[in-house]
Amino acid sequence: MSPDASTQSRDAVIAKRTVDDRPTTDEIRKLADAAGYDPVAEVTQIRSEAAATNLGPGKAEELAEVVAETDAGVVVVDNDLSASQTRELVETCPEGTEVLDRHRLVLDIFEEQAGSKRAKLQVERAQLEYDLPRIRERITRELAGENLAHDEKGGQRVRDVEQRIDELDRKLAELGDDAETRRERRREEGFEFVALAGYTNVGKSTLLHRLADELDFETDDDHEDLDGTAEIEDRLFKTLDTTTRRATIGDRRTLVTDTVGFVDDLPHELVESFHGTLSATESADCAVLVADASDPPAELRRKVETSLDLLEDAEGEVLAVLNKADLLDADELAERERAFEAFSLDPIAVSAVEDWNLDTLRERIADALPDRRETELRLPNDDDAMSVVSWLYDRADVRDVTYGDEVRVEFAAKESVIEKARAKAETVDV
Ligand SMILES: Nc1nc2c(ncn2[C@@H]2O[C@H](COP(=O)(O)OP(=O)(O)OP(=O)(O)O)[C@@H](O)[C@H]2O)c(=O)[nH]1
Ligand SMILES: [Mg+2]
């Protein structure tokens, strides 16, 4: 369990094994930091996975020595460890050492950061899914020692965890997917959705502030689903709930959603349980893939690749944005832009902090939004017609209204709004 922010961070030794590339530890260090650990040393290795401890046996011994020398109570391994590998490493290290793999670390960060009831339930579910095979492994091991009394207890523990998972599923189902229902309602009101997606810490929340703050044309009380804040910090996984704000992009009424950042090797069930972010991104009319221009090109490519994999099912157009352009000179920026060629993307360089080139971004988003059509509607001039006109004012760009024997409304709107308006006009006619 990670210490909370009020307690001092605990010293941790980082361990990482890669098969061929030189192991880099920048990201796992940041993840450890976000979980409240202070990386004091690291042990890395290039080799294939060793069955017993994931790291090779010699490396595991070396790790144990470093843990003893640094007196660190925690080992953070940037690989996914099986239950038995975790146990073997715990046994290799000095007594009382806690061993966490990347998966566990991410769960700990999510646990600490989860704010909403839904997020909390989802994190608990993901943790139990993580624990289950580990509990099973322990029981199997105890059974091998023919400790049958333990098996009784162990079996009960597995059943308890399974029951709790079922219970959490029920609770989550009861909560319903509010976000999806709300999105439907907003769509009917003529809003279009823009999702800001991308790797963690690239500046999505900062960008949301920029796009919404300046253009937030009204705040009304019946929009309790629209939130005013999205916290910004130089920390991985700062945002763990989606935040939606109103913005006008061009002359389009849009809702911009800030989402949970992506990270490599995010455990599958975690992605499942955080499907709120993915469903917001998938159903958006335009998904803005934000990248951090200050990342070295290779890292940038890796992060974009991870993000694109997760945006695979996006229904809307995917626009690439290179944020933090203020940190680079022109040559460096051009090099980063070229990194996107492999993905057939043409990124828009911006600086959310310095408000640079955001108008270009708005234009590109407006172009990416689904087409709107200009049309007209004729209605008998009575009170019902007035209600249709006011309905249209809320949902469409009303260009002209002329009143005579009949009311003629010229407007531009999405196809779905036009269809609805026609249906309303027909009931008025009858
Ligand atoms: N120099 C510079 N820094 C930026 C820019 N945009 C964001 N940042 C900084 O980058 C850090 C992360 O910004 P956030 O907006 O919290 O990033 P995020 O993508 O929402 O991060 P998560 O919610 O953790 O996934 C903060 O320290 C920001 O101040 C930019 O255009 N230029
Ligand atoms: Mg954020």
PDB file of C-alpha atoms in Angstrom, residues 179-361:
ATOM      1  CA  ALA A 179     -21.618   9.780 -18.477  1.00  0.00           C
ATOM      2  CA  GLU A 180     -23.016   7.920 -21.450  1.00  0.00           C
ATOM      3  CA  THR A 181     -26.592   8.927 -20.644  1.00  0.00           C
ATOM      4  CA  ARG A 182     -25.516  12.527 -20.180  1.00  0.00           C
ATOM      5  CA  ARG A 183     -23.629  12.477 -23.465  1.00  0.00           C
ATOM      6  CA  GLU A 184     -26.768  11.261 -25.238  1.00  0.00           C
ATOM      7  CA  ARG A 185     -28.777  14.100 -23.750  1.00  0.00           C
ATOM      8  CA  ARG A 186     -26.143  16.640 -24.690  1.00  0.00           C
ATOM      9  CA  ARG A 187     -26.022  15.333 -28.224  1.00  0.00           C
ATOM     10  CA  GLU A 188     -29.751  15.773 -28.518  1.00  0.00           C
ATOM     11  CA  GLU A 189     -29.222  19.358 -27.474  1.00  0.00           C
ATOM     12  CA  GLY A 190     -26.902  19.785 -30.431  1.00  0.00           C
ATOM     13  CA  PHE A 191     -23.557  19.645 -28.629  1.00  0.00           C
ATOM     14  CA  GLU A 192     -20.522  18.079 -30.175  1.00  0.00           C
ATOM     15  CA  PHE A 193     -17.877  16.271 -28.181  1.00  0.00           C
ATOM     16  CA  VAL A 194     -14.156  16.804 -28.213  1.00  0.00           C
ATOM     17  CA  ALA A 195     -11.980  14.541 -26.066  1.00  0.00           C
ATOM     18  CA  LEU A 196      -8.462  15.433 -25.008  1.00  0.00           C
ATOM     19  CA  ALA A 197      -6.533  12.199 -24.776  1.00  0.00           C
ATOM     20  CA  GLY A 198      -2.904  11.207 -24.530  1.00  0.00           C
ATOM     21  CA  TYR A 199      -0.110  10.004 -22.335  1.00  0.00           C
ATOM     22  CA  THR A 200      -0.059  11.108 -18.725  1.00  0.00           C
ATOM     23  CA  ASN A 201       1.479  14.529 -17.918  1.00  0.00           C
ATOM     24  CA  VAL A 202       1.460  15.870 -21.496  1.00  0.00           C
ATOM     25  CA  GLY A 203      -0.719  18.862 -20.591  1.00  0.00           C
ATOM     26  CA  LYS A 204      -4.291  17.720 -21.309  1.00  0.00           C
ATOM     27  CA  SER A 205      -5.778  19.446 -18.267  1.00  0.00           C
ATOM     28  CA  THR A 206      -3.861  22.642 -19.005  1.00  0.00           C
ATOM     29  CA  LEU A 207      -5.217  22.573 -22.539  1.00  0.00           C
ATOM     30  CA  LEU A 208      -8.759  22.059 -21.269  1.00  0.00           C
ATOM     31  CA  HIS A 209      -8.402  25.188 -19.134  1.00  0.00           C
ATOM     32  CA  ARG A 210      -7.248  27.129 -22.166  1.00  0.00           C
ATOM     33  CA  LEU A 211      -9.922  25.941 -24.553  1.00  0.00           C
ATOM     34  CA  ALA A 212     -12.732  26.289 -22.046  1.00  0.00           C
ATOM     35  CA  ASP A 213     -11.696  29.250 -19.910  1.00  0.00           C
ATOM     36  CA  GLU A 214     -11.455  31.721 -22.697  1.00  0.00           C
ATOM     37  CA  LEU A 215     -14.522  30.574 -24.509  1.00  0.00           C
ATOM     38  CA  ASP A 216     -16.798  29.446 -21.729  1.00  0.00           C
ATOM     39  CA  PHE A 217     -19.621  31.606 -22.985  1.00  0.00           C
ATOM     40  CA  GLU A 218     -22.085  30.949 -20.243  1.00  0.00           C
ATOM     41  CA  THR A 219     -22.393  29.017 -17.064  1.00  0.00           C
ATOM     42  CA  ASP A 220     -25.850  27.928 -16.172  1.00  0.00           C
ATOM     43  CA  ASP A 221     -27.107  26.116 -13.158  1.00  0.00           C
ATOM     44  CA  ASP A 222     -28.672  23.114 -14.821  1.00  0.00           C
ATOM     45  CA  HIS A 223     -25.323  21.906 -16.080  1.00  0.00           C
ATOM     46  CA  GLU A 224     -24.176  20.145 -12.970  1.00  0.00           C
ATOM     47  CA  ASP A 225     -22.356  17.611 -15.155  1.00  0.00           C
ATOM     48  CA  LEU A 226     -20.036  20.336 -16.362  1.00  0.00           C
ATOM     49  CA  ASP A 227     -17.173  20.790 -14.032  1.00  0.00           C
ATOM     50  CA  GLY A 228     -15.138  23.908 -13.421  1.00  0.00           C
ATOM     51  CA  THR A 229     -11.880  22.325 -12.459  1.00  0.00           C
ATOM     52  CA  ALA A 230      -9.289  19.895 -13.739  1.00  0.00           C
ATOM     53  CA  GLU A 231      -6.223  19.874 -11.600  1.00  0.00           C
ATOM     54  CA  ILE A 232      -2.872  20.492 -13.147  1.00  0.00           C
ATOM     55  CA  GLU A 233       0.384  19.300 -11.726  1.00  0.00           C
ATOM     56  CA  ASP A 234       3.686  17.958 -12.940  1.00  0.00           C
ATOM     57  CA  ARG A 235       2.761  14.518 -11.711  1.00  0.00           C
ATOM     58  CA  LEU A 236       1.722  11.298 -13.429  1.00  0.00           C
ATOM     59  CA  PHE A 237      -1.976  10.483 -13.237  1.00  0.00           C
ATOM     60  CA  LYS A 238      -3.031  13.808 -11.821  1.00  0.00           C
ATOM     61  CA  THR A 239      -6.399  13.445 -13.516  1.00  0.00           C
ATOM     62  CA  LEU A 240      -8.309  10.300 -12.636  1.00  0.00           C
ATOM     63  CA  ASP A 241     -11.833  11.311 -13.489  1.00  0.00           C
ATOM     64  CA  THR A 242     -13.007  12.761 -16.711  1.00  0.00           C
ATOM     65  CA  THR A 243     -13.900  16.453 -16.590  1.00  0.00           C
ATOM     66  CA  THR A 244     -16.122  18.106 -19.147  1.00  0.00           C
ATOM     67  CA  ARG A 245     -16.406  21.792 -19.894  1.00  0.00           C
ATOM     68  CA  ARG A 246     -18.252  23.866 -22.373  1.00  0.00           C
ATOM     69  CA  ALA A 247     -16.431  25.667 -25.152  1.00  0.00           C
ATOM     70  CA  THR A 248     -17.155  27.293 -28.464  1.00  0.00           C
ATOM     71  CA  ILE A 249     -14.854  26.035 -31.154  1.00  0.00           C
ATOM     72  CA  GLY A 250     -15.372  28.166 -34.241  1.00  0.00           C
ATOM     73  CA  ASP A 251     -19.129  28.641 -33.989  1.00  0.00           C
ATOM     74  CA  ARG A 252     -19.733  25.071 -32.871  1.00  0.00           C
ATOM     75  CA  ARG A 253     -21.190  24.286 -29.494  1.00  0.00           C
ATOM     76  CA  THR A 254     -18.817  21.754 -28.054  1.00  0.00           C
ATOM     77  CA  LEU A 255     -18.159  19.972 -24.823  1.00  0.00           C
ATOM     78  CA  VAL A 256     -14.500  19.305 -24.218  1.00  0.00           C
ATOM     79  CA  THR A 257     -13.610  16.352 -22.020  1.00  0.00           C
ATOM     80  CA  ASP A 258     -10.288  15.970 -20.244  1.00  0.00           C
ATOM     81  CA  THR A 259      -9.456  12.306 -19.706  1.00  0.00           C
ATOM     82  CA  VAL A 260      -7.231  10.025 -17.659  1.00  0.00           C
ATOM     83  CA  GLY A 261      -3.730   9.840 -19.100  1.00  0.00           C
ATOM     84  CA  PHE A 262      -2.419   6.710 -20.734  1.00  0.00           C
ATOM     85  CA  VAL A 263       0.708   4.837 -19.763  1.00  0.00           C
ATOM     86  CA  ASP A 264       2.520   1.876 -21.290  1.00  0.00           C
ATOM     87  CA  ASP A 265       1.588  -1.541 -19.997  1.00  0.00           C
ATOM     88  CA  LEU A 266      -1.433  -0.219 -18.193  1.00  0.00           C
ATOM     89  CA  PRO A 267      -2.928  -3.413 -16.781  1.00  0.00           C
ATOM     90  CA  HIS A 268      -5.751  -4.589 -18.957  1.00  0.00           C
ATOM     91  CA  GLU A 269      -8.387  -4.837 -16.253  1.00  0.00           C
ATOM     92  CA  LEU A 270      -7.509  -1.348 -15.182  1.00  0.00           C
ATOM     93  CA  VAL A 271      -8.144  -0.077 -18.669  1.00  0.00           C
ATOM     94  CA  GLU A 272     -11.400  -2.050 -18.579  1.00  0.00           C
ATOM     95  CA  SER A 273     -12.402  -0.546 -15.296  1.00  0.00           C
ATOM     96  CA  PHE A 274     -11.465   2.942 -16.426  1.00  0.00           C
ATOM     97  CA  HIS A 275     -13.465   2.532 -19.531  1.00  0.00           C
ATOM     98  CA  GLY A 276     -15.076   5.909 -18.766  1.00  0.00           C
ATOM     99  CA  THR A 277     -12.072   7.585 -20.293  1.00  0.00           C
ATOM    100  CA  LEU A 278     -12.012   5.303 -23.268  1.00  0.00           C
ATOM    101  CA  SER A 279     -15.721   5.530 -23.908  1.00  0.00           C
ATOM    102  CA  ALA A 280     -15.515   9.348 -23.787  1.00  0.00           C
ATOM    103  CA  THR A 281     -12.677   9.218 -26.286  1.00  0.00           C
ATOM    104  CA  GLU A 282     -14.294   6.630 -28.499  1.00  0.00           C
ATOM    105  CA  SER A 283     -17.617   8.384 -28.791  1.00  0.00           C
ATOM    106  CA  ALA A 284     -16.141  11.866 -29.254  1.00  0.00           C
ATOM    107  CA  ASP A 285     -16.712  13.659 -32.537  1.00  0.00           C
ATOM    108  CA  CYS A 286     -13.046  14.554 -32.469  1.00  0.00           C
ATOM    109  CA  ALA A 287     -10.280  13.008 -30.355  1.00  0.00           C
ATOM    110  CA  VAL A 288      -7.334  15.317 -29.741  1.00  0.00           C
ATOM    111  CA  LEU A 289      -4.237  13.218 -29.125  1.00  0.00           C
ATOM    112  CA  VAL A 290      -1.949  15.393 -27.027  1.00  0.00           C
ATOM    113  CA  ALA A 291       1.796  14.682 -26.935  1.00  0.00           C
ATOM    114  CA  ASP A 292       4.635  16.330 -25.023  1.00  0.00           C
ATOM    115  CA  ALA A 293       7.069  17.991 -27.449  1.00  0.00           C
ATOM    116  CA  SER A 294       9.755  18.096 -24.780  1.00  0.00           C
ATOM    117  CA  ASP A 295      10.038  14.298 -24.802  1.00  0.00           C
ATOM    118  CA  PRO A 296      12.996  12.974 -26.822  1.00  0.00           C
ATOM    119  CA  PRO A 297      11.833  11.727 -30.274  1.00  0.00           C
ATOM    120  CA  ALA A 298      12.035   8.003 -29.444  1.00  0.00           C
ATOM    121  CA  GLU A 299      10.045   8.450 -26.255  1.00  0.00           C
ATOM    122  CA  LEU A 300       7.566  10.655 -28.074  1.00  0.00           C
ATOM    123  CA  ARG A 301       7.029   7.935 -30.679  1.00  0.00           C
ATOM    124  CA  ARG A 302       6.551   5.279 -28.013  1.00  0.00           C
ATOM    125  CA  LYS A 303       3.984   7.364 -26.165  1.00  0.00           C
ATOM    126  CA  VAL A 304       2.104   8.276 -29.334  1.00  0.00           C
ATOM    127  CA  GLU A 305       2.044   4.613 -30.298  1.00  0.00           C
ATOM    128  CA  THR A 306       0.593   3.625 -26.919  1.00  0.00           C
ATOM    129  CA  SER A 307      -2.004   6.394 -27.177  1.00  0.00           C
ATOM    130  CA  LEU A 308      -2.979   5.451 -30.723  1.00  0.00           C
ATOM    131  CA  ASP A 309      -3.430   1.813 -29.702  1.00  0.00           C
ATOM    132  CA  LEU A 310      -5.866   2.966 -27.055  1.00  0.00           C
ATOM    133  CA  LEU A 311      -7.617   5.276 -29.506  1.00  0.00           C
ATOM    134  CA  GLU A 312      -8.107   2.450 -31.959  1.00  0.00           C
ATOM    135  CA  ASP A 313     -11.890   2.503 -31.615  1.00  0.00           C
ATOM    136  CA  ALA A 314     -12.268   6.273 -31.759  1.00  0.00           C
ATOM    137  CA  GLU A 315     -15.241   7.085 -33.954  1.00  0.00           C
ATOM    138  CA  GLY A 316     -14.276  10.693 -34.606  1.00  0.00           C
ATOM    139  CA  GLU A 317     -11.250  12.075 -36.357  1.00  0.00           C
ATOM    140  CA  VAL A 318      -7.980  11.870 -34.390  1.00  0.00           C
ATOM    141  CA  LEU A 319      -6.037  15.158 -34.361  1.00  0.00           C
ATOM    142  CA  ALA A 320      -2.462  15.162 -33.108  1.00  0.00           C
ATOM    143  CA  VAL A 321      -1.198  18.021 -30.952  1.00  0.00           C
ATOM    144  CA  LEU A 322       2.403  18.658 -29.921  1.00  0.00           C
ATOM    145  CA  ASN A 323       2.079  20.580 -26.689  1.00  0.00           C
ATOM    146  CA  LYS A 324       4.822  22.361 -24.704  1.00  0.00           C
ATOM    147  CA  ALA A 325       6.304  23.727 -27.951  1.00  0.00           C
ATOM    148  CA  ASP A 326       7.606  26.632 -25.842  1.00  0.00           C
ATOM    149  CA  LEU A 327      10.314  24.335 -24.482  1.00  0.00           C
ATOM    150  CA  LEU A 328      11.919  23.723 -27.903  1.00  0.00           C
ATOM    151  CA  ASP A 329      13.629  25.666 -30.658  1.00  0.00           C
ATOM    152  CA  ALA A 330      12.427  25.477 -34.276  1.00  0.00           C
ATOM    153  CA  ASP A 331      14.796  22.657 -35.288  1.00  0.00           C
ATOM    154  CA  GLU A 332      13.906  20.524 -32.314  1.00  0.00           C
ATOM    155  CA  LEU A 333      10.229  21.101 -32.963  1.00  0.00           C
ATOM    156  CA  ALA A 334      10.596  20.091 -36.620  1.00  0.00           C
ATOM    157  CA  GLU A 335      12.305  16.892 -35.495  1.00  0.00           C
ATOM    158  CA  ARG A 336       9.369  16.112 -33.188  1.00  0.00           C
ATOM    159  CA  GLU A 337       6.900  16.813 -35.981  1.00  0.00           C
ATOM    160  CA  ARG A 338       8.710  14.326 -38.189  1.00  0.00           C
ATOM    161  CA  ALA A 339       8.263  11.684 -35.495  1.00  0.00           C
ATOM    162  CA  PHE A 340       4.559  11.685 -36.362  1.00  0.00           C
ATOM    163  CA  GLU A 341       5.123  10.765 -40.014  1.00  0.00           C
ATOM    164  CA  ALA A 342       5.298   7.091 -39.095  1.00  0.00           C
ATOM    165  CA  PHE A 343       1.711   7.362 -37.891  1.00  0.00           C
ATOM    166  CA  SER A 344       0.516   9.425 -40.892  1.00  0.00           C
ATOM    167  CA  LEU A 345      -0.392  12.250 -38.553  1.00  0.00           C
ATOM    168  CA  ASP A 346       0.253  15.929 -39.093  1.00  0.00           C
ATOM    169  CA  PRO A 347       0.569  17.417 -35.603  1.00  0.00           C
ATOM    170  CA  ILE A 348      -0.336  20.960 -34.617  1.00  0.00           C
ATOM    171  CA  ALA A 349       2.390  22.446 -32.402  1.00  0.00           C
ATOM    172  CA  VAL A 350       0.972  24.483 -29.525  1.00  0.00           C
ATOM    173  CA  SER A 351       1.833  25.757 -26.093  1.00  0.00           C
ATOM    174  CA  ALA A 352      -1.045  25.545 -23.670  1.00  0.00           C
ATOM    175  CA  VAL A 353       0.920  27.468 -21.051  1.00  0.00           C
ATOM    176  CA  GLU A 354       1.903  30.322 -23.371  1.00  0.00           C
ATOM    177  CA  ASP A 355      -1.333  30.277 -25.342  1.00  0.00           C
ATOM    178  CA  TRP A 356       0.573  29.841 -28.582  1.00  0.00           C
ATOM    179  CA  ASN A 357      -1.129  28.572 -31.759  1.00  0.00           C
ATOM    180  CA  LEU A 358      -4.318  27.591 -29.968  1.00  0.00           C
ATOM    181  CA  ASP A 359      -6.429  29.404 -32.560  1.00  0.00           C
ATOM    182  CA  THR A 360      -5.017  27.103 -35.232  1.00  0.00           C
ATOM    183  CA  LEU A 361      -5.926  24.173 -33.018  1.00  0.00           C
TER     184      LEU A 361
END
